[in-house]
CSV table of C-alpha atoms and ligand atoms in Angstrom, one decimal:
chain,number,residue,atom,x,y,z
A,15,MET,CA,0.0,0.0,0.0
A,16,ASP,CA,1.5,3.4,-0.9
A,17,GLU,CA,1.4,6.2,1.6
A,18,HIS,CA,-1.5,8.0,0.1
A,19,HIS,CA,-3.6,4.9,0.0
A,20,LEU,CA,-2.5,3.9,3.5
A,21,TRP,CA,-3.5,7.3,4.9
A,22,ALA,CA,-6.9,7.1,3.2
A,23,THR,CA,-7.5,3.8,4.8
A,24,ILE,CA,-6.5,5.1,8.2
A,25,LEU,CA,-8.7,8.1,7.9
A,26,ALA,CA,-11.6,5.9,7.1
A,27,ASP,CA,-10.9,3.9,10.2
A,28,LEU,CA,-10.4,7.1,12.3
A,29,GLU,CA,-13.7,8.4,11.0
A,30,LEU,CA,-15.4,5.6,12.9
A,31,GLN,CA,-13.7,6.3,16.1
A,32,VAL,CA,-14.4,10.0,16.5
A,33,SER,CA,-17.5,12.1,16.1
A,34,GLU,CA,-18.5,13.5,12.7
A,35,VAL,CA,-17.6,17.0,13.7
A,36,VAL,CA,-14.2,16.0,15.0
A,37,PHE,CA,-13.5,14.1,11.9
A,38,ARG,CA,-14.6,16.8,9.6
A,39,THR,CA,-13.0,19.7,11.3
A,40,LEU,CA,-9.8,18.1,12.5
A,41,ILE,CA,-8.8,14.6,11.5
A,42,SER,CA,-9.8,14.8,7.8
A,43,GLN,CA,-7.5,17.8,7.4
A,44,THR,CA,-4.4,15.7,7.9
A,45,SER,CA,-2.2,14.0,5.4
A,46,LEU,CA,0.8,11.6,5.7
A,47,GLU,CA,3.9,13.4,4.5
A,48,SER,CA,6.2,10.5,4.9
A,49,LEU,CA,6.6,7.1,6.6
A,50,ASP,CA,10.0,5.6,7.1
A,51,ASP,CA,12.5,4.5,9.8
A,52,GLY,CA,9.6,4.0,12.2
A,53,LYS,CA,8.6,7.7,11.9
A,54,ALA,CA,5.4,9.0,10.5
A,55,VAL,CA,5.2,12.7,9.6
A,56,ILE,CA,1.7,13.9,9.7
A,57,SER,CA,0.8,17.3,8.5
A,58,CYS,CA,-2.2,19.5,8.3
A,59,ASN,CA,-3.5,22.0,5.8
A,60,ASN,CA,-4.4,24.3,8.6
A,61,PRO,CA,-1.4,24.9,10.8
A,62,MET,CA,-3.6,26.1,13.7
A,63,LEU,CA,-5.2,22.7,14.0
A,64,ILE,CA,-2.1,20.6,14.2
A,65,ASN,CA,-1.5,21.3,17.9
A,66,ILE,CA,-5.0,20.3,18.9
A,67,ILE,CA,-4.7,17.1,16.8
A,68,GLU,CA,-1.4,16.3,18.4
A,69,LYS,CA,-2.6,17.0,21.9
A,70,ARG,CA,-5.9,15.1,21.7
A,71,TYR,CA,-5.6,12.5,19.1
A,72,HIS,CA,-1.9,11.4,19.2
A,73,ASP,CA,-2.6,8.1,20.8
A,74,LEU,CA,-5.6,7.3,18.8
A,75,ILE,CA,-3.8,8.0,15.5
A,76,LYS,CA,-0.8,6.0,16.7
A,77,THR,CA,-2.8,3.0,17.7
A,78,THR,CA,-4.8,3.1,14.4
A,79,LEU,CA,-1.6,3.4,12.4
A,80,ARG,CA,-0.1,0.5,14.2
A,81,ASN,CA,-3.1,-1.7,13.4
A,82,TYR,CA,-2.2,-1.3,9.7
A,83,THR,CA,1.6,-1.2,9.7
A,84,LYS,CA,1.9,-3.8,12.5
A,85,LYS,CA,4.9,-1.7,13.6
A,86,ASP,CA,5.5,0.8,16.4
A,87,VAL,CA,5.7,4.1,14.7
A,88,SER,CA,6.5,7.4,16.3
A,89,LEU,CA,4.5,10.4,15.2
A,90,VAL,CA,5.8,13.8,14.2
A,91,PHE,CA,3.2,16.5,13.7
A,92,ASN,CA,4.1,19.0,11.2
A,93,ALA,CA,2.4,22.3,10.4
A,94,ARG,CA,2.4,22.6,6.6
A,95,LYS,CA,2.3,26.3,5.8
A,96,ASN,CA,-0.4,27.1,3.3
A,97,LYS,CA,0.2,30.3,1.3
A,98,HIS,CA,-3.3,31.6,1.9
A,99,LEU,CA,-3.1,30.9,5.6
A,100,ASN,CA,0.1,32.8,6.3
A,101,HIS,CA,-1.6,35.5,8.2
A,102,ILE,CA,-2.4,33.1,11.0
A,103,ASP,CA,0.2,33.6,13.6
A,104,GLY,CA,0.9,30.5,15.5
A,105,PRO,CA,-1.0,28.0,17.5
A,106,LEU,CA,-4.0,29.4,19.3
A,107,PHE,CA,-4.0,27.1,22.2
A,108,THR,CA,-0.6,27.8,23.5
A,109,MET,CA,-1.2,31.5,23.6
A,110,LYS,CA,-1.9,32.9,27.1
A,111,LEU,CA,-3.9,36.0,27.9
A,112,PRO,CA,-1.5,38.7,28.9
A,113,ASP,CA,-2.2,40.0,32.4
A,114,ASN,CA,-3.3,43.3,31.0
A,115,PHE,CA,-5.5,41.8,28.3
A,116,SER,CA,-8.3,44.2,27.7
A,117,PRO,CA,-11.3,42.9,25.8
A,118,PRO,CA,-11.4,43.9,22.2
A,119,SER,CA,-14.8,45.4,22.3
A,120,THR,CA,-15.8,48.0,24.8
A,121,GLY,CA,-18.0,46.6,27.5
A,122,LEU,CA,-17.3,43.0,26.6
A,123,LYS,CA,-17.8,41.1,29.8
A,124,LEU,CA,-16.3,37.7,29.5
A,125,ASN,CA,-15.1,35.7,32.4
A,126,ARG,CA,-11.4,35.5,31.9
A,127,ASP,CA,-11.2,31.9,33.2
A,128,TYR,CA,-13.7,30.7,30.6
A,129,ASN,CA,-11.1,30.0,28.0
A,130,PHE,CA,-10.1,27.0,25.9
A,131,GLU,CA,-7.1,26.2,28.1
A,132,ASN,CA,-9.3,25.7,31.1
A,133,PHE,CA,-11.9,23.6,29.2
A,134,ALA,CA,-11.7,19.9,29.7
A,135,VAL,CA,-12.8,17.7,26.8
A,136,SER,CA,-14.5,14.4,27.1
A,137,SER,CA,-17.0,12.4,25.1
A,138,SER,CA,-20.0,14.5,26.3
A,139,ASN,CA,-18.6,17.7,24.9
A,140,GLN,CA,-16.0,16.7,22.3
A,141,MET,CA,-18.2,17.6,19.4
A,142,ALA,CA,-19.1,21.0,20.8
A,143,TYR,CA,-15.4,21.6,21.5
A,144,ALA,CA,-14.4,20.7,17.9
A,145,ALA,CA,-17.2,22.9,16.5
A,146,ALA,CA,-16.2,25.8,18.7
A,147,THR,CA,-12.6,25.6,17.6
A,148,ALA,CA,-13.6,25.3,14.0
A,149,VAL,CA,-15.6,28.5,14.4
A,150,VAL,CA,-12.6,30.4,15.8
A,151,ASN,CA,-10.6,29.4,12.8
A,152,ASN,CA,-13.2,30.2,10.2
A,153,LEU,CA,-15.4,32.9,11.7
A,154,GLY,CA,-18.7,33.3,10.0
A,155,HIS,CA,-18.1,30.4,7.6
A,156,ALA,CA,-17.6,27.1,9.5
A,157,TYR,CA,-20.9,26.7,11.2
A,158,ASN,CA,-23.3,29.6,11.3
A,159,PRO,CA,-25.1,29.9,13.6
A,160,LEU,CA,-23.5,27.5,16.0
A,161,VAL,CA,-26.1,26.5,18.5
A,162,LEU,CA,-25.0,24.8,21.7
A,163,TYR,CA,-27.6,23.2,23.9
A,164,GLY,CA,-27.6,21.1,27.1
A,165,GLY,CA,-28.7,21.2,30.7
A,166,VAL,CA,-27.5,23.5,33.4
A,167,GLY,CA,-23.8,23.4,34.1
A,168,VAL,CA,-22.6,21.4,31.1
A,169,GLY,CA,-20.3,24.2,30.1
A,170,LYS,CA,-22.2,26.1,27.4
A,171,THR,CA,-21.3,29.5,28.7
A,172,HIS,CA,-17.7,28.5,29.3
A,173,LEU,CA,-17.3,27.2,25.7
A,174,MET,CA,-19.1,30.2,24.1
A,175,GLN,CA,-16.9,32.6,26.0
A,176,ALA,CA,-13.8,30.6,25.1
A,177,VAL,CA,-14.6,31.4,21.5
A,178,GLY,CA,-14.9,35.1,22.4
A,179,HIS,CA,-11.5,35.1,24.0
A,180,ALA,CA,-9.8,33.2,21.2
A,181,VAL,CA,-11.3,35.3,18.5
A,182,GLY,CA,-10.3,38.5,20.4
A,183,GLN,CA,-6.8,37.3,20.8
A,184,LYS,CA,-6.4,36.5,17.2
A,185,ASN,CA,-7.6,39.8,16.1
A,186,ILE,CA,-8.0,42.6,18.6
A,187,LYS,CA,-10.1,44.5,16.2
A,188,THR,CA,-12.9,41.9,15.9
A,189,LYS,CA,-16.1,43.3,17.3
A,190,ILE,CA,-17.5,40.8,19.8
A,191,LEU,CA,-20.7,41.1,21.7
A,192,TYR,CA,-21.7,38.8,24.5
A,193,CYS,CA,-25.1,39.0,26.2
A,194,THR,CA,-27.6,36.8,27.8
A,195,GLY,CA,-31.1,36.4,26.4
A,196,GLU,CA,-32.3,38.2,29.5
A,197,GLU,CA,-30.0,41.2,29.0
A,198,PHE,CA,-31.0,41.4,25.3
A,199,THR,CA,-34.6,41.5,26.4
A,200,ASN,CA,-34.0,44.2,29.0
A,201,GLU,CA,-32.0,46.3,26.5
A,202,ILE,CA,-34.8,46.2,23.9
A,203,ILE,CA,-37.4,47.2,26.5
A,204,GLU,CA,-35.2,50.0,27.6
A,205,ALA,CA,-34.5,51.2,24.1
A,206,ILE,CA,-38.1,51.2,23.3
A,207,SER,CA,-39.0,53.2,26.3
A,208,THR,CA,-36.2,55.7,25.9
A,209,LYS,CA,-36.6,55.9,22.1
A,210,THR,CA,-33.1,54.8,21.5
A,211,THR,CA,-33.8,51.8,19.2
A,212,VAL,CA,-31.5,53.1,16.5
A,213,THR,CA,-28.5,52.9,18.9
A,214,PHE,CA,-29.6,49.5,20.0
A,215,LYS,CA,-29.9,48.3,16.4
A,216,LYS,CA,-26.4,49.6,15.5
A,217,LYS,CA,-24.8,48.1,18.6
A,218,TYR,CA,-26.1,44.6,17.8
A,219,ARG,CA,-25.9,44.7,14.0
A,220,LEU,CA,-22.4,45.9,13.6
A,221,VAL,CA,-20.6,43.0,15.2
A,222,ASP,CA,-18.3,40.3,13.8
A,223,LEU,CA,-19.2,37.8,16.5
A,224,LEU,CA,-22.5,37.8,18.3
A,225,LEU,CA,-22.7,35.6,21.4
A,226,ILE,CA,-26.2,35.2,22.8
A,227,ASP,CA,-26.3,33.0,25.9
A,228,ASP,CA,-29.5,31.3,27.2
A,229,VAL,CA,-31.7,32.3,24.3
A,230,GLN,CA,-34.6,30.2,25.7
A,231,PHE,CA,-35.3,33.3,27.8
A,232,ILE,CA,-36.7,35.2,24.8
A,233,ALA,CA,-39.0,32.3,23.7
A,234,GLY,CA,-42.6,33.4,23.9
A,235,LYS,CA,-41.9,37.1,24.2
A,236,TYR,CA,-43.3,38.1,20.9
A,237,SER,CA,-41.9,41.6,20.3
A,238,ILE,CA,-38.5,40.6,21.7
A,239,GLN,CA,-38.4,37.7,19.4
A,240,GLU,CA,-39.2,39.9,16.5
A,241,GLU,CA,-36.3,42.2,17.2
A,242,PHE,CA,-34.0,39.3,17.8
A,243,PHE,CA,-35.0,37.9,14.5
A,244,HIS,CA,-34.1,41.1,12.6
A,245,THR,CA,-30.8,41.4,14.5
A,246,PHE,CA,-30.1,37.8,13.8
A,247,ASN,CA,-30.9,38.2,10.1
A,248,ALA,CA,-28.8,41.3,9.7
A,249,VAL,CA,-25.7,39.7,11.4
A,250,TYR,CA,-26.2,36.4,9.5
A,251,GLN,CA,-26.6,38.0,6.1
A,252,ALA,CA,-23.5,40.1,6.7
A,253,LYS,CA,-21.8,36.6,7.1
A,254,LYS,CA,-20.8,37.4,10.6
A,255,GLN,CA,-20.6,34.7,13.2
A,256,ILE,CA,-23.5,34.0,15.6
A,257,ILE,CA,-23.3,31.6,18.5
A,258,ILE,CA,-26.3,30.8,20.6
A,259,THR,CA,-26.8,28.7,23.7
A,260,SER,CA,-30.0,27.3,24.9
A,261,ASP,CA,-31.0,24.9,27.6
A,262,LYS,CA,-33.4,23.3,25.1
A,263,PRO,CA,-32.9,22.2,21.5
A,264,PRO,CA,-34.4,24.7,19.1
A,265,GLU,CA,-37.1,22.3,18.0
A,266,GLU,CA,-38.3,22.2,21.6
A,267,ILE,CA,-38.5,25.8,22.2
A,268,ASN,CA,-42.2,25.8,21.4
A,269,LYS,CA,-42.8,29.4,21.5
A,270,LEU,CA,-39.9,30.4,19.3
A,271,GLU,CA,-41.3,31.4,16.0
A,272,ASP,CA,-41.0,29.0,13.2
A,273,ARG,CA,-38.8,31.2,11.1
A,274,LEU,CA,-36.4,31.7,13.9
A,275,ARG,CA,-36.2,28.0,14.3
A,276,SER,CA,-35.6,27.3,10.7
A,277,ARG,CA,-32.7,29.7,10.7
A,278,PHE,CA,-31.3,27.9,13.7
A,279,GLU,CA,-31.4,24.6,12.0
A,280,CYS,CA,-29.4,25.8,9.0
A,281,GLY,CA,-26.3,26.1,11.1
A,282,LEU,CA,-25.0,23.4,13.4
A,283,THR,CA,-26.8,22.4,16.5
A,284,ILE,CA,-24.9,20.4,19.0
A,285,ASP,CA,-26.0,19.1,22.4
A,286,ILE,CA,-23.6,18.8,25.3
A,287,GLY,CA,-24.3,15.9,27.6
A,288,ASN,CA,-24.0,15.9,31.3
A,289,PRO,CA,-20.4,15.6,32.5
A,290,ASP,CA,-19.6,12.2,33.7
A,291,PHE,CA,-17.4,11.4,36.7
A,292,GLU,CA,-14.1,11.6,34.8
A,293,LEU,CA,-15.0,15.0,33.3
A,294,ARG,CA,-16.0,16.4,36.7
A,295,THR,CA,-12.7,15.2,38.1
A,296,ALA,CA,-10.9,17.0,35.4
A,297,ILE,CA,-12.9,20.1,36.0
A,298,VAL,CA,-12.1,20.1,39.8
A,299,LEU,CA,-8.4,19.7,38.9
A,300,ILE,CA,-8.5,22.6,36.5
A,301,LYS,CA,-10.3,24.9,38.9
A,302,ALA,CA,-7.8,24.0,41.7
A,303,LYS,CA,-4.9,24.8,39.4
A,304,GLN,CA,-6.5,28.1,38.5
A,305,LYS,CA,-6.6,28.9,42.2
A,306,GLY,CA,-2.9,28.0,42.5
A,307,TYR,CA,-3.7,25.0,44.6
A,308,GLU,CA,-2.1,21.5,44.2
A,309,LEU,CA,-5.0,19.2,44.8
A,310,SER,CA,-4.4,15.5,45.0
A,311,MET,CA,-6.1,13.2,42.5
A,312,GLU,CA,-7.8,11.4,45.3
A,313,SER,CA,-9.4,14.5,46.7
A,314,ALA,CA,-10.4,15.7,43.2
A,315,LYS,CA,-12.1,12.3,42.6
A,316,THR,CA,-13.8,12.4,46.0
A,317,ILE,CA,-15.3,15.8,45.3
A,318,ALA,CA,-16.3,14.8,41.8
A,319,ALA,CA,-17.9,11.6,43.0
A,320,ASN,CA,-20.0,13.5,45.5
A,321,ILE,CA,-21.1,16.5,43.5
A,322,GLU,CA,-23.0,16.1,40.3
A,323,ASN,CA,-23.7,19.7,39.6
A,324,THR,CA,-20.7,21.3,38.0
A,325,ARG,CA,-21.7,24.8,39.1
A,326,LYS,CA,-21.3,23.6,42.7
A,327,LEU,CA,-17.9,22.0,42.1
A,328,GLU,CA,-16.1,25.3,42.2
A,329,GLY,CA,-17.9,26.6,45.3
A,330,THR,CA,-17.1,23.4,47.1
A,331,LEU,CA,-13.5,23.5,46.1
A,332,THR,CA,-13.2,27.1,47.3
A,333,ARG,CA,-14.6,26.1,50.7
A,334,VAL,CA,-12.3,23.0,50.9
A,335,ILE,CA,-9.2,25.1,50.2
A,336,SER,CA,-10.1,27.9,52.5
A,337,GLU,CA,-11.0,25.5,55.4
A,338,SER,CA,-7.7,23.8,54.9
A,339,GLN,CA,-5.8,27.0,54.9
A,340,THR,CA,-7.5,28.8,57.7
A,341,LYS,CA,-7.5,25.8,60.0
A,342,ASN,CA,-4.2,24.5,58.8
A,343,LEU,CA,-5.6,21.1,58.1
A,344,PRO,CA,-4.6,18.7,55.3
A,345,VAL,CA,-7.2,18.3,52.5
A,346,ASN,CA,-8.5,14.7,53.0
A,347,ASN,CA,-11.7,12.8,53.1
A,348,ASP,CA,-12.5,14.0,56.6
A,349,LEU,CA,-12.3,17.6,55.7
A,350,ILE,CA,-14.3,17.1,52.5
A,351,LYS,CA,-16.9,15.1,54.4
A,352,ASN,CA,-17.2,17.9,57.0
A,353,ILE,CA,-17.8,20.5,54.3
A,354,LEU,CA,-20.3,18.5,52.4
A,355,GLY,CA,-22.1,17.5,55.6
A,356,LYS,CA,-22.9,14.0,54.4
A,357,THR,CA,-21.5,10.6,54.2
A,358,LEU,CA,-19.1,10.4,51.2
A,359,LYS,CA,-19.9,8.3,48.2
A,360,LYS,CA,-17.1,6.0,47.1
A,361,ILE,CA,-15.0,6.9,44.1
A,362,PRO,CA,-16.4,4.8,41.2
A,363,PRO,CA,-13.8,2.3,40.0
A,364,SER,CA,-12.6,3.1,36.5
A,365,LYS,CA,-14.3,0.6,34.3
A,366,LYS,CA,-13.4,-0.8,31.0
A,367,VAL,CA,-16.3,-2.3,29.1
A,368,LEU,CA,-15.9,-5.8,27.7
A,369,PRO,CA,-17.3,-6.8,24.3
A,370,GLU,CA,-19.4,-9.5,26.1
A,371,GLU,CA,-21.0,-6.8,28.3
A,372,ILE,CA,-21.9,-4.7,25.4
A,373,LEU,CA,-23.4,-7.8,23.6
A,374,LYS,CA,-25.5,-8.5,26.7
A,375,ALA,CA,-26.6,-4.9,27.2
A,376,VAL,CA,-27.8,-4.5,23.6
A,377,ALA,CA,-29.6,-7.8,23.7
A,378,GLY,CA,-31.2,-6.9,27.0
A,379,PHE,CA,-32.2,-3.5,25.8
A,380,TYR,CA,-34.0,-4.8,22.7
A,381,ASN,CA,-35.3,-7.9,24.3
A,382,LEU,CA,-33.4,-10.2,22.0
A,383,LYS,CA,-31.6,-13.4,22.6
A,384,ILE,CA,-27.8,-13.3,22.2
A,385,SER,CA,-28.1,-15.9,19.4
A,386,GLN,CA,-30.6,-13.7,17.6
A,387,LEU,CA,-28.2,-10.7,17.8
A,388,LYS,CA,-25.3,-12.8,16.6
A,389,GLY,CA,-27.3,-14.6,14.0
A,390,ASP,CA,-27.8,-14.0,10.3
A,391,LYS,CA,-31.5,-13.0,10.2
A,392,ARG,CA,-31.8,-9.7,8.3
A,393,ASP,CA,-35.2,-8.5,9.6
A,394,LYS,CA,-34.9,-5.0,10.9
A,395,VAL,CA,-35.7,-6.1,14.4
A,396,TYR,CA,-32.4,-7.9,14.4
A,397,SER,CA,-30.3,-6.0,12.0
A,398,PHE,CA,-30.7,-2.6,13.5
A,399,PRO,CA,-29.7,-3.6,17.1
A,400,ARG,CA,-26.9,-5.5,15.5
A,401,GLN,CA,-25.6,-2.4,13.8
A,402,ILE,CA,-25.8,-0.5,17.1
A,403,LEU,CA,-23.8,-3.4,18.6
A,404,TYR,CA,-21.1,-2.9,16.0
A,405,TYR,CA,-21.1,0.8,16.7
A,406,LEU,CA,-20.8,0.3,20.5
A,407,LEU,CA,-18.1,-2.3,20.2
A,408,ARG,CA,-16.1,0.1,18.1
A,409,THR,CA,-16.7,3.2,20.1
A,410,GLU,CA,-17.0,1.9,23.7
A,411,ALA,CA,-14.7,-1.1,23.7
A,412,GLY,CA,-12.3,0.0,21.0
A,413,VAL,CA,-12.6,-3.3,19.1
A,414,ASN,CA,-11.3,-3.0,15.5
A,415,LEU,CA,-13.5,-3.9,12.5
A,416,LYS,CA,-11.9,-7.2,11.8
A,417,ASP,CA,-12.1,-8.3,15.4
A,418,ILE,CA,-15.8,-7.2,15.6
A,419,GLY,CA,-16.4,-9.5,12.6
A,420,GLU,CA,-14.7,-12.4,14.3
A,421,PHE,CA,-16.4,-11.8,17.7
A,422,LEU,CA,-19.7,-12.0,15.9
A,423,GLY,CA,-19.0,-15.3,14.2
A,424,GLY,CA,-17.0,-14.3,11.1
A,425,ARG,CA,-18.8,-11.3,9.6
A,426,ASP,CA,-17.1,-9.4,6.8
A,427,HIS,CA,-15.5,-6.2,7.9
A,428,THR,CA,-17.2,-4.2,5.2
A,429,THR,CA,-20.6,-5.2,6.6
A,430,ILE,CA,-19.4,-3.9,10.0
A,431,LEU,CA,-18.1,-0.7,8.5
A,432,HIS,CA,-21.4,-0.1,6.7
A,433,GLY,CA,-23.3,-0.6,10.0
A,434,ILE,CA,-21.1,1.7,12.0
A,435,ARG,CA,-21.3,4.4,9.4
A,436,LYS,CA,-25.0,4.2,9.3
A,437,ILE,CA,-25.4,4.5,13.1
A,438,SER,CA,-22.9,7.3,13.4
A,439,ASN,CA,-24.7,9.3,10.7
A,440,LEU,CA,-28.1,8.6,12.1
A,441,LEU,CA,-27.0,9.6,15.6
A,442,SER,CA,-26.7,13.3,14.6
A,443,THR,CA,-30.3,13.4,13.4
A,444,ASP,CA,-32.3,10.7,15.1
A,445,ASN,CA,-33.4,11.5,18.7
A,446,ASN,CA,-34.9,8.1,19.3
A,447,LEU,CA,-31.7,6.4,18.3
A,448,ARG,CA,-29.7,8.7,20.6
A,449,GLY,CA,-32.1,7.8,23.4
A,450,ASP,CA,-31.5,4.1,22.8
A,451,VAL,CA,-27.8,4.4,22.7
A,452,MET,CA,-27.8,6.5,25.8
A,453,GLY,CA,-30.0,3.9,27.5
A,454,ILE,CA,-27.7,1.1,26.6
A,455,LYS,CA,-24.7,3.1,27.8
A,456,ASN,CA,-26.4,3.8,31.1
A,457,GLU,CA,-26.7,0.0,31.6
A,458,LEU,CA,-23.1,-0.4,30.8
A,459,PHE,CA,-21.8,2.2,33.1
A,460,VAL,CA,-23.9,1.9,36.2
B,13,ADP,P1,-23.8,26.2,31.4
B,13,ADP,O1,-23.7,27.5,30.8
B,13,ADP,O2,-24.0,25.1,30.4
B,13,ADP,O3,-24.9,26.2,32.5
B,13,ADP,P2,-21.2,26.8,32.5
B,13,ADP,O4,-20.5,27.1,31.3
B,13,ADP,O5,-21.7,28.0,33.3
B,13,ADP,O6,-22.5,25.9,32.2
B,13,ADP,O7,-20.4,25.9,33.5
B,13,ADP,C1,-20.6,25.7,34.8
B,13,ADP,C2,-19.3,25.6,35.6
B,13,ADP,O8,-18.6,24.4,35.2
B,13,ADP,C3,-18.3,26.7,35.2
B,13,ADP,O9,-17.5,27.0,36.3
B,13,ADP,C4,-17.4,26.1,34.1
B,13,ADP,O10,-16.1,26.7,34.1
B,13,ADP,C5,-17.4,24.7,34.6
B,13,ADP,N1,-17.2,23.7,33.4
B,13,ADP,C6,-18.2,23.1,32.8
B,13,ADP,N2,-17.8,22.3,31.8
B,13,ADP,C7,-16.4,22.4,31.9
B,13,ADP,C8,-15.3,21.8,31.1
B,13,ADP,N3,-15.6,21.0,30.2
B,13,ADP,N4,-14.1,22.1,31.5
B,13,ADP,C9,-13.9,23.0,32.5
B,13,ADP,N5,-14.8,23.6,33.2
B,13,ADP,C10,-16.1,23.3,32.9
B,14,MG,MG1,-24.8,29.3,31.0
């Protein structure tokens, strides 16, 4: 296999292992420059992305490459300078905000801690993260509008503001405007009553990046929606970037006018899931580091195991640190228990799922016998759960295509590939399927 062909095969395999957005925005941008002496040089058309790819996908790419070359290969990530990208100055994610960083737009109120560096990525928010970084690199063109939705505390505001910081750092002249749906509403009401609607209109319509947080607030408020729609249209038609967050997916904001909804849907809508235990642990560690405090992994895990609400993580951590410092006590389970005022839950063991467990969970979920799931019958009642099984074996247990085929009694790997592709594509549009997959995963991870 020549290098070009090999890389195409590896990309096809990687496509199955990451979400569609990650693949489209990051992985698919790479090419294999050379492969010899146990060294693979991987480059990317967009030099800004290479750092992210290296940081987050090094191991995945390495393992996948090894599956095909059957050799241990070390990876070198190389930014290939593209003539038309020369204006981009260096990797975004190693840049730090200078201490005297002043927001690029007057009155821009972003929380300085809500940046990409302080954002932990895990399976529940990986797609949203990839889309947000793509927007930074291609303002107004990548995904417009980008709509992030998810429950309270999943990191919508943090991620949205991270885009604001990154865009501001790239170009200090970019006009950025951040406001919540509530502030937007209050400003309109104020503008109407003080007859300053022209100023209002100018302010919102002359931006390069419009960030509207918690848009669900304006649903049902007719005249506000009307103004929001005009603003939105003006910004959108000028090909300026819009990012919106909502605690409900657009199709569920009943009272948001149809035309608003259809505009939403022409961009990219991504849901952010609730952070799992591992992600909460990562968040506690990040917050501790921000406060200049060395927290042990054990304590971070204990806090994460006992607090589900991410918004409470930081407050708890602050109390733990101050209690330890004022009373000169070590941070340990006793101290944490005292602060939480309850018996501590145990740290969940880190669990690796086995193919057999996935097989059982899928069969159980769809009320099928294992033999039916493994069998050859092509009726949809069997074939669809079977394709979900392929998908979960690949994504949750990391089994490769060939081994999935063998595990299920000698199926051809192209059949498996087809099934996995189908499920990953459907997952972005089909809510029922998403619900099923989540239900099965819940069974696997309790
Ligand atoms: P939302 O807007 O979705 O309600 P926030 O963005 O306000 O959630 O996040 C709540 C808290 O949790 C914030 O302190 C935020 O920094 C933190 N947080 C949430 N997700 C992450 C993440 N992936 N990495 C780091 N911190 C996070
Ligand atoms: Mg928020």
